[in-house]
Amino acid sequence: MTPPAPQAPDPAPGPLDGLRVIDASTILAGPLCAQLLGDFGADVVKIEHPVAGDGMRGHGESKNGVPLWWKELSRNKRTVGLSLSDPRGAALLRRMVRRADVLIENFRPGTLERWGLGPDVLHEINPGLVLVRITGFGQSGPYASRAGFGTLAEAMSGFAHLTGEPDGPPTLPAFGLADTICGIAASSATVMALYHRDRDPHRRGQVVDMSLIEPIMAAVGPSPTVFDQLGTVGSRHGNRSTNNAPRNTYRTCDGHWVAVSTSAQRIAERVLRLVGHPEITEEEWFATGQGRAAHADLLDDLVGGWIAERTREKVIAEFTEAGAAVAPVYDARDIVEDPHIRATDMLVTVDDEDFGPLLMHNVMWRMSGTPGRIRFTGRARGADTDDILVGELGVDPREIAELRGDQVVS
């Protein structure tokens, strides 16, 4: 396999070039928000505990003791080891905030205030600051003080209730789904707040109150509205959909799995013609997605039986020729080797100080005029402390040495 070509240096500035972001968040939504901003040109300064480091350094697989996930999630971020719970560390952050546009944090509500870093204090220092606060349940309400993790949001959003086999337990994702959705939503909210600030004659910033639960609730769909109007509660249907059929995963004769979707009526008709049953398309119930979903057993038998007699390559070729919708179920190896993913640079190889050429996800979307890019991968703890605190803020090196001895900085 030929690896994806290394990302070429791109002299064009990103759309967020000149923006200063302080990332004081951890695991996972806040750091992803900051990563996205950094991918598109923002100068992101990562704050992490000077001794323990950021909790994300312990998440996921490592090679030779070096965390791999950190390399991607903390790319395009300079790092400062700083204890915000120490008054001297909090004072340094207040100095950093003077020249920042955005501060991202995900401590429990009240924590910043306890450290003398609440919105009132920060906005007095820098009225234009956008403070992005990410928590499990938001800054107010009965659950605000609860510990908030993506798993809890996946459970309470309705996602787990609707995921899994009909006779099985509610199912949680094997990855940070709620956090990822929240991180992407938070990056959008951040840019909205910046846009408003830059249109405001007084350039006033604001607080963005972002919870883990709300974005994934939106992703799950309108179940509260359905309950409000119809009094019905959804249930688990495995890989099937209540909105259309056939929609499932099916096994090929060579042991692979493919997924079929028929959200559009014409696609459903093409699938049934392809598998040799055009007469089914004439049935009255076949004319609507819900009608087809009510006959999912029949449709799964017809489509699944046809697929089970063919290899994955043959199934995909015939579906593609027929203009029907199918996709292979990929693992990581399949993703890396897929020709479309490689041709469109969804993955990119970047230089890393620990691993040399390192494959990772590319920036999440393409922009023709101001493209994003990966300037460098996640860095060692405290790699940029002196450059930022001494070089940019003008802190006396002797003070930094004393603070380092007291484990306030690293």
Coordinates of C-alpha atoms in Angstrom, one line a residue:
M1 CA 0.0 0.0 0.0
T2 CA 1.2 3.5 -0.9
P3 CA 0.8 5.7 2.2
P4 CA -1.0 9.1 1.8
A5 CA 1.4 11.8 0.6
P6 CA 2.7 14.1 3.3
Q7 CA 0.8 17.3 3.7
A8 CA 2.6 20.1 1.8
P9 CA 3.4 23.3 3.5
D10 CA 0.6 25.8 2.8
P11 CA 1.6 29.5 3.0
A12 CA -2.0 30.6 2.8
P13 CA -3.3 31.8 6.2
G14 CA -6.3 30.0 7.7
P15 CA -9.6 31.8 8.2
L16 CA -8.8 32.2 11.9
D17 CA -5.3 33.4 11.4
G18 CA -4.4 36.0 14.2
L19 CA -6.9 34.6 16.7
R20 CA -5.5 33.6 20.1
V21 CA -7.3 30.7 21.9
I22 CA -6.5 29.4 25.4
D23 CA -7.5 25.8 25.8
A24 CA -7.9 25.1 29.5
S25 CA -10.2 22.1 28.9
T26 CA -9.6 18.4 29.0
I27 CA -11.2 15.1 27.8
L28 CA -12.6 15.5 25.1
A29 CA -15.2 18.0 23.8
G30 CA -13.2 21.2 24.8
P31 CA -9.9 20.0 23.4
L32 CA -11.6 19.0 20.1
C33 CA -13.2 22.4 19.8
A34 CA -9.8 24.0 20.3
Q35 CA -8.2 21.6 17.8
L36 CA -10.7 22.6 15.1
L37 CA -10.0 26.3 15.7
G38 CA -6.2 25.6 15.6
D39 CA -6.6 23.5 12.4
F40 CA -7.9 26.6 10.7
G41 CA -5.3 29.0 11.8
A42 CA -5.9 30.0 15.4
D43 CA -2.9 30.2 17.7
V44 CA -4.0 27.8 20.4
V45 CA -2.2 27.7 23.8
K46 CA -2.9 24.5 25.7
I47 CA -3.0 24.8 29.5
E48 CA -2.4 21.6 31.4
H49 CA -1.5 20.6 35.0
P50 CA 2.3 21.1 35.5
V51 CA 2.7 17.7 37.2
A52 CA -0.1 15.4 36.2
G53 CA -0.4 16.8 32.7
D54 CA -3.7 16.7 30.7
G55 CA -5.8 13.6 31.3
M56 CA -6.0 13.0 27.6
R57 CA -2.4 12.0 27.6
G58 CA -3.6 8.8 29.3
H59 CA -6.4 8.1 26.9
G60 CA -6.1 5.6 24.1
E61 CA -3.1 3.6 22.8
S62 CA 0.5 4.6 23.2
K63 CA 3.7 3.6 21.5
N64 CA 7.0 3.6 23.4
G65 CA 5.1 5.5 26.2
V66 CA 4.0 8.3 23.9
P67 CA 0.2 8.7 23.6
L68 CA -1.1 8.5 20.0
W69 CA -4.4 10.2 20.5
W70 CA -2.7 13.2 22.0
K71 CA -0.7 13.7 18.8
E72 CA -3.9 14.4 16.9
L73 CA -6.2 16.1 19.5
S74 CA -3.4 18.5 20.6
R75 CA -2.0 19.3 17.2
N76 CA -1.5 23.0 16.4
K77 CA -1.4 23.7 20.1
R78 CA 1.5 25.2 22.0
T79 CA 1.6 23.8 25.6
V80 CA 2.1 25.5 28.9
G81 CA 2.2 23.7 32.2
L82 CA 0.2 25.8 34.7
S83 CA -1.6 25.1 37.9
L84 CA -4.8 27.3 37.9
S85 CA -5.8 26.3 41.4
D86 CA -2.7 28.0 42.7
P87 CA -3.2 31.8 43.0
R88 CA 0.1 32.5 41.3
G89 CA -0.9 30.3 38.4
A90 CA -4.3 31.9 38.2
A91 CA -2.6 35.3 38.1
L92 CA -0.5 34.2 35.1
L93 CA -3.6 33.0 33.3
R94 CA -5.2 36.5 33.9
R95 CA -2.2 38.0 32.2
M96 CA -2.6 35.6 29.3
V97 CA -6.2 36.5 28.9
R98 CA -5.4 40.1 28.2
R99 CA -4.3 39.2 24.6
A100 CA -6.6 36.2 24.1
D101 CA -9.8 36.1 22.0
V102 CA -11.2 32.8 23.3
L103 CA -10.8 30.8 26.5
I104 CA -12.2 27.2 26.5
E105 CA -12.8 25.5 29.9
N106 CA -14.7 22.5 31.1
F107 CA -14.4 22.6 34.9
R108 CA -17.5 22.1 37.1
P109 CA -19.6 25.2 37.4
G110 CA -18.2 27.5 40.1
T111 CA -14.6 26.3 39.8
L112 CA -13.3 29.2 37.8
E113 CA -15.0 31.6 40.1
R114 CA -13.4 29.9 43.1
W115 CA -10.0 30.4 41.5
G116 CA -10.7 34.1 40.8
L117 CA -11.2 33.4 37.1
G118 CA -14.9 33.9 36.7
P119 CA -16.5 35.7 33.7
D120 CA -16.8 38.9 35.6
V121 CA -13.1 39.0 36.4
L122 CA -12.0 37.9 32.9
H123 CA -14.3 40.3 31.1
E124 CA -13.0 43.2 33.3
I125 CA -9.5 42.3 32.1
N126 CA -10.6 41.7 28.5
P127 CA -14.1 42.8 27.6
G128 CA -13.8 41.1 24.1
L129 CA -13.1 37.6 25.5
V130 CA -15.3 34.8 24.4
L131 CA -15.5 32.3 27.3
V132 CA -16.6 28.9 26.2
R133 CA -17.8 26.8 29.1
I134 CA -18.4 23.1 28.4
T135 CA -20.0 20.9 31.1
G136 CA -22.1 17.9 31.3
F137 CA -25.4 19.7 32.0
G138 CA -24.8 23.4 31.7
Q139 CA -24.0 26.2 34.1
S140 CA -27.4 26.2 35.8
G141 CA -30.2 23.8 36.8
P142 CA -30.6 20.9 39.2
Y143 CA -27.8 18.8 37.6
A144 CA -25.3 21.6 37.0
S145 CA -23.0 20.4 39.8
R146 CA -23.0 16.8 38.8
A147 CA -19.9 15.2 37.2
G148 CA -20.5 15.3 33.5
F149 CA -19.1 12.8 31.0
G150 CA -20.1 11.8 27.5
T151 CA -21.4 8.4 28.6
L152 CA -23.9 10.1 30.8
A153 CA -25.0 12.3 27.9
E154 CA -25.3 9.3 25.6
A155 CA -27.5 7.7 28.2
M156 CA -29.7 10.7 29.0
S157 CA -30.1 12.0 25.5
G158 CA -32.1 9.0 24.3
F159 CA -29.3 7.6 22.2
A160 CA -28.6 4.5 24.3
H161 CA -32.4 3.8 24.7
L162 CA -32.7 3.6 20.9
T163 CA -29.5 1.8 20.2
G164 CA -29.1 -2.0 20.3
E165 CA -31.2 -5.1 19.5
P166 CA -34.9 -5.1 20.4
D167 CA -34.5 -7.8 23.1
G168 CA -31.1 -6.5 24.2
P169 CA -29.9 -3.8 26.7
P170 CA -29.4 -0.2 25.8
T171 CA -26.1 0.2 24.0
L172 CA -23.4 2.8 24.4
P173 CA -21.0 3.8 21.7
A174 CA -17.4 2.4 21.8
F175 CA -16.0 5.9 21.3
G176 CA -16.6 9.5 22.5
L177 CA -19.7 10.2 20.5
A178 CA -21.3 12.9 22.8
D179 CA -18.0 14.6 23.3
T180 CA -17.2 14.7 19.6
I181 CA -20.6 16.1 18.7
C182 CA -20.3 18.7 21.4
G183 CA -16.8 19.7 20.4
I184 CA -17.9 20.3 16.8
A185 CA -21.0 22.2 18.0
A186 CA -18.8 24.3 20.4
S187 CA -16.5 25.3 17.6
S188 CA -19.5 26.6 15.7
A189 CA -20.8 28.5 18.8
T190 CA -17.3 30.0 19.3
V191 CA -17.2 31.4 15.8
M192 CA -20.7 32.8 16.1
A193 CA -19.7 34.6 19.3
L194 CA -16.6 36.0 17.6
Y195 CA -18.7 37.1 14.7
H196 CA -21.0 38.9 17.0
R197 CA -18.2 40.5 18.9
D198 CA -16.5 41.8 15.7
R199 CA -19.8 43.4 14.6
D200 CA -20.5 44.9 18.1
P201 CA -19.3 48.6 18.2
H202 CA -17.9 47.9 21.7
R203 CA -16.4 44.5 20.7
R204 CA -17.9 42.8 23.7
G205 CA -17.4 39.1 24.2
Q206 CA -19.8 36.8 25.9
V207 CA -20.1 33.5 27.7
V208 CA -21.0 30.4 25.6
D209 CA -22.8 27.9 27.9
M210 CA -22.4 24.5 26.2
S211 CA -23.5 21.2 27.7
L212 CA -22.6 17.7 26.5
I213 CA -26.2 16.6 26.5
E214 CA -27.9 19.1 24.2
P215 CA -26.0 18.5 20.9
I216 CA -26.4 14.7 21.1
M217 CA -30.1 15.2 22.0
A218 CA -30.4 17.1 18.7
A219 CA -28.6 14.3 16.9
V220 CA -30.9 11.7 18.3
G221 CA -33.9 13.5 16.6
P222 CA -37.3 14.8 17.5
S223 CA -38.4 12.2 20.0
P224 CA -39.5 14.8 22.6
T225 CA -41.7 16.4 20.0
V226 CA -43.2 13.0 19.0
F227 CA -43.8 12.2 22.7
D228 CA -45.4 15.6 23.3
Q229 CA -47.8 15.3 20.3
L230 CA -48.4 11.6 20.1
G231 CA -47.5 10.2 23.6
T232 CA -45.3 7.5 22.0
V233 CA -41.8 6.5 23.0
G234 CA -39.4 5.0 20.6
S235 CA -37.8 1.6 21.0
R236 CA -34.7 -0.3 19.9
H237 CA -34.7 -1.8 16.4
G238 CA -31.2 -3.0 16.0
N239 CA -29.8 -1.8 12.6
R240 CA -33.3 -1.2 11.2
S241 CA -35.1 2.1 10.9
T242 CA -38.7 3.0 11.7
N243 CA -38.6 5.4 8.8
N244 CA -37.6 3.2 5.9
A245 CA -36.6 -0.3 4.7
P246 CA -34.6 -2.2 3.7
R247 CA -32.0 -0.6 6.0
N248 CA -29.6 -3.0 7.7
T249 CA -26.2 -4.6 7.6
Y250 CA -25.9 -7.8 5.6
R251 CA -23.2 -10.4 5.4
T252 CA -21.6 -11.3 2.1
C253 CA -20.5 -14.8 1.1
D254 CA -16.8 -13.9 1.7
G255 CA -17.5 -13.0 5.3
H256 CA -17.7 -9.2 5.0
W257 CA -20.5 -6.9 6.0
V258 CA -22.2 -4.2 4.0
A259 CA -24.7 -1.5 5.0
V260 CA -27.7 -0.7 2.8
S261 CA -29.8 2.5 3.0
T262 CA -33.1 3.3 1.2
S263 CA -34.1 6.6 2.6
A264 CA -35.2 7.7 -0.9
Q265 CA -38.1 5.9 -2.6
R266 CA -36.3 5.6 -5.9
I267 CA -33.3 4.0 -4.2
A268 CA -35.6 1.4 -2.5
E269 CA -37.1 0.6 -5.9
R270 CA -33.7 0.1 -7.5
V271 CA -32.6 -2.2 -4.7
L272 CA -35.6 -4.5 -5.0
R273 CA -35.2 -4.6 -8.8
L274 CA -31.5 -5.4 -8.4
V275 CA -32.1 -8.3 -6.1
G276 CA -34.7 -9.7 -8.5
H277 CA -38.0 -8.8 -7.0
P278 CA -39.5 -5.8 -9.0
E279 CA -43.0 -7.1 -8.1
I280 CA -42.5 -5.9 -4.5
T281 CA -42.3 -2.3 -5.7
E282 CA -45.9 -2.6 -6.9
E283 CA -47.2 -3.3 -3.5
E284 CA -49.3 -0.5 -2.0
W285 CA -47.3 -0.5 1.2
F286 CA -44.0 -0.1 -0.6
A287 CA -44.9 3.5 -1.6
T288 CA -43.9 5.0 1.8
G289 CA -40.9 4.6 4.0
Q290 CA -43.0 3.7 7.0
G291 CA -44.9 1.1 4.9
R292 CA -41.6 -0.5 3.9
A293 CA -40.4 -0.4 7.5
A294 CA -43.5 -2.4 8.6
H295 CA -42.4 -5.1 6.2
A296 CA -38.8 -5.1 7.1
D297 CA -38.6 -8.9 7.7
L298 CA -39.7 -9.6 4.1
L299 CA -37.4 -7.0 2.7
D300 CA -34.4 -8.1 4.8
D301 CA -34.9 -11.7 3.7
L302 CA -34.9 -10.7 0.0
V303 CA -32.0 -8.3 0.1
G304 CA -30.0 -10.3 2.6
G305 CA -30.4 -13.5 0.7
W306 CA -29.2 -11.9 -2.5
I307 CA -26.2 -10.3 -0.8
A308 CA -25.3 -13.6 1.0
E309 CA -24.6 -15.3 -2.4
R310 CA -22.1 -12.7 -3.5
T311 CA -18.7 -11.3 -2.5
R312 CA -18.4 -7.8 -1.0
E313 CA -16.7 -6.6 -4.2
K314 CA -19.5 -8.0 -6.4
V315 CA -22.2 -6.6 -4.2
I316 CA -20.7 -3.1 -4.2
A317 CA -20.1 -3.2 -7.9
E318 CA -23.7 -4.2 -8.7
F319 CA -25.3 -1.8 -6.3
T320 CA -23.1 1.0 -7.7
E321 CA -24.0 0.1 -11.3
A322 CA -27.7 0.1 -10.3
G323 CA -27.5 3.5 -8.6
A324 CA -28.4 2.0 -5.3
A325 CA -26.9 3.0 -1.9
V326 CA -24.5 0.6 -0.2
A327 CA -21.3 0.9 1.8
P328 CA -18.8 -1.6 3.2
V329 CA -18.5 -1.9 7.0
Y330 CA -14.9 -0.8 7.6
D331 CA -12.4 -1.4 10.3
A332 CA -9.3 0.8 10.7
R333 CA -7.3 -1.2 8.1
D334 CA -10.0 -0.7 5.5
I335 CA -10.2 3.0 6.2
V336 CA -6.5 3.4 5.7
E337 CA -6.5 1.4 2.5
D338 CA -9.6 2.8 0.9
P339 CA -8.8 4.5 -2.5
H340 CA -11.4 7.3 -2.1
I341 CA -10.2 8.2 1.4
R342 CA -6.6 8.3 0.2
A343 CA -7.4 10.3 -3.0
T344 CA -9.3 13.0 -1.2
D345 CA -6.8 13.4 1.6
M346 CA -9.2 12.5 4.4
L347 CA -6.0 11.1 6.1
V348 CA -2.7 12.9 5.9
T349 CA 0.9 12.0 6.9
V350 CA 2.6 14.7 9.0
D351 CA 6.0 15.0 10.5
D352 CA 6.2 14.2 14.3
E353 CA 9.1 14.7 16.6
D354 CA 8.6 11.3 18.2
F355 CA 7.5 9.1 15.4
G356 CA 8.6 10.7 12.2
P357 CA 5.9 10.3 9.5
L358 CA 2.6 10.0 11.4
L359 CA -0.8 9.2 9.8
M360 CA -3.8 11.0 11.2
H361 CA -7.2 12.5 10.2
N362 CA -6.9 15.6 8.1
V363 CA -8.7 18.9 8.9
M364 CA -12.4 18.2 9.0
W365 CA -13.5 20.2 5.9
R366 CA -12.0 21.9 2.9
M367 CA -12.0 25.6 2.2
S368 CA -11.0 26.9 -1.2
G369 CA -9.7 30.3 -0.2
T370 CA -8.5 29.8 3.4
P371 CA -7.7 26.1 3.9
G372 CA -6.8 24.7 7.2
R373 CA -3.7 22.6 7.8
I374 CA -1.7 20.7 10.4
R375 CA 1.3 22.8 11.3
F376 CA 2.6 20.5 14.0
T377 CA 1.4 17.5 16.1
G378 CA 0.7 17.3 19.9
R379 CA 3.7 18.5 21.9
A380 CA 5.4 17.4 25.1
R381 CA 4.0 18.7 28.4
G382 CA 5.2 22.3 29.0
A383 CA 7.1 22.5 25.7
D384 CA 6.2 26.2 25.2
T385 CA 6.0 27.4 28.8
D386 CA 9.1 29.6 28.6
D387 CA 8.4 30.9 25.2
I388 CA 4.9 32.1 26.2
L389 CA 5.4 33.2 29.8
V390 CA 8.9 34.7 29.4
G391 CA 9.0 35.5 25.7
E392 CA 5.5 36.8 25.3
L393 CA 4.3 37.9 28.7
G394 CA 7.7 39.2 29.9
V395 CA 7.6 37.2 33.2
D396 CA 11.0 37.3 34.9
P397 CA 12.9 33.9 34.2
R398 CA 13.8 33.9 37.9
E399 CA 10.1 33.9 38.8
I400 CA 9.4 31.1 36.4
A401 CA 12.2 29.1 37.9
E402 CA 10.8 29.6 41.4
L403 CA 7.3 28.7 40.2
R404 CA 8.7 25.6 38.5
G405 CA 10.3 24.6 41.8
D406 CA 6.9 24.9 43.5
Q407 CA 5.3 22.9 40.7
V408 CA 3.1 25.8 39.7
V409 CA 4.4 25.7 36.2
S410 CA 6.3 23.2 34.2

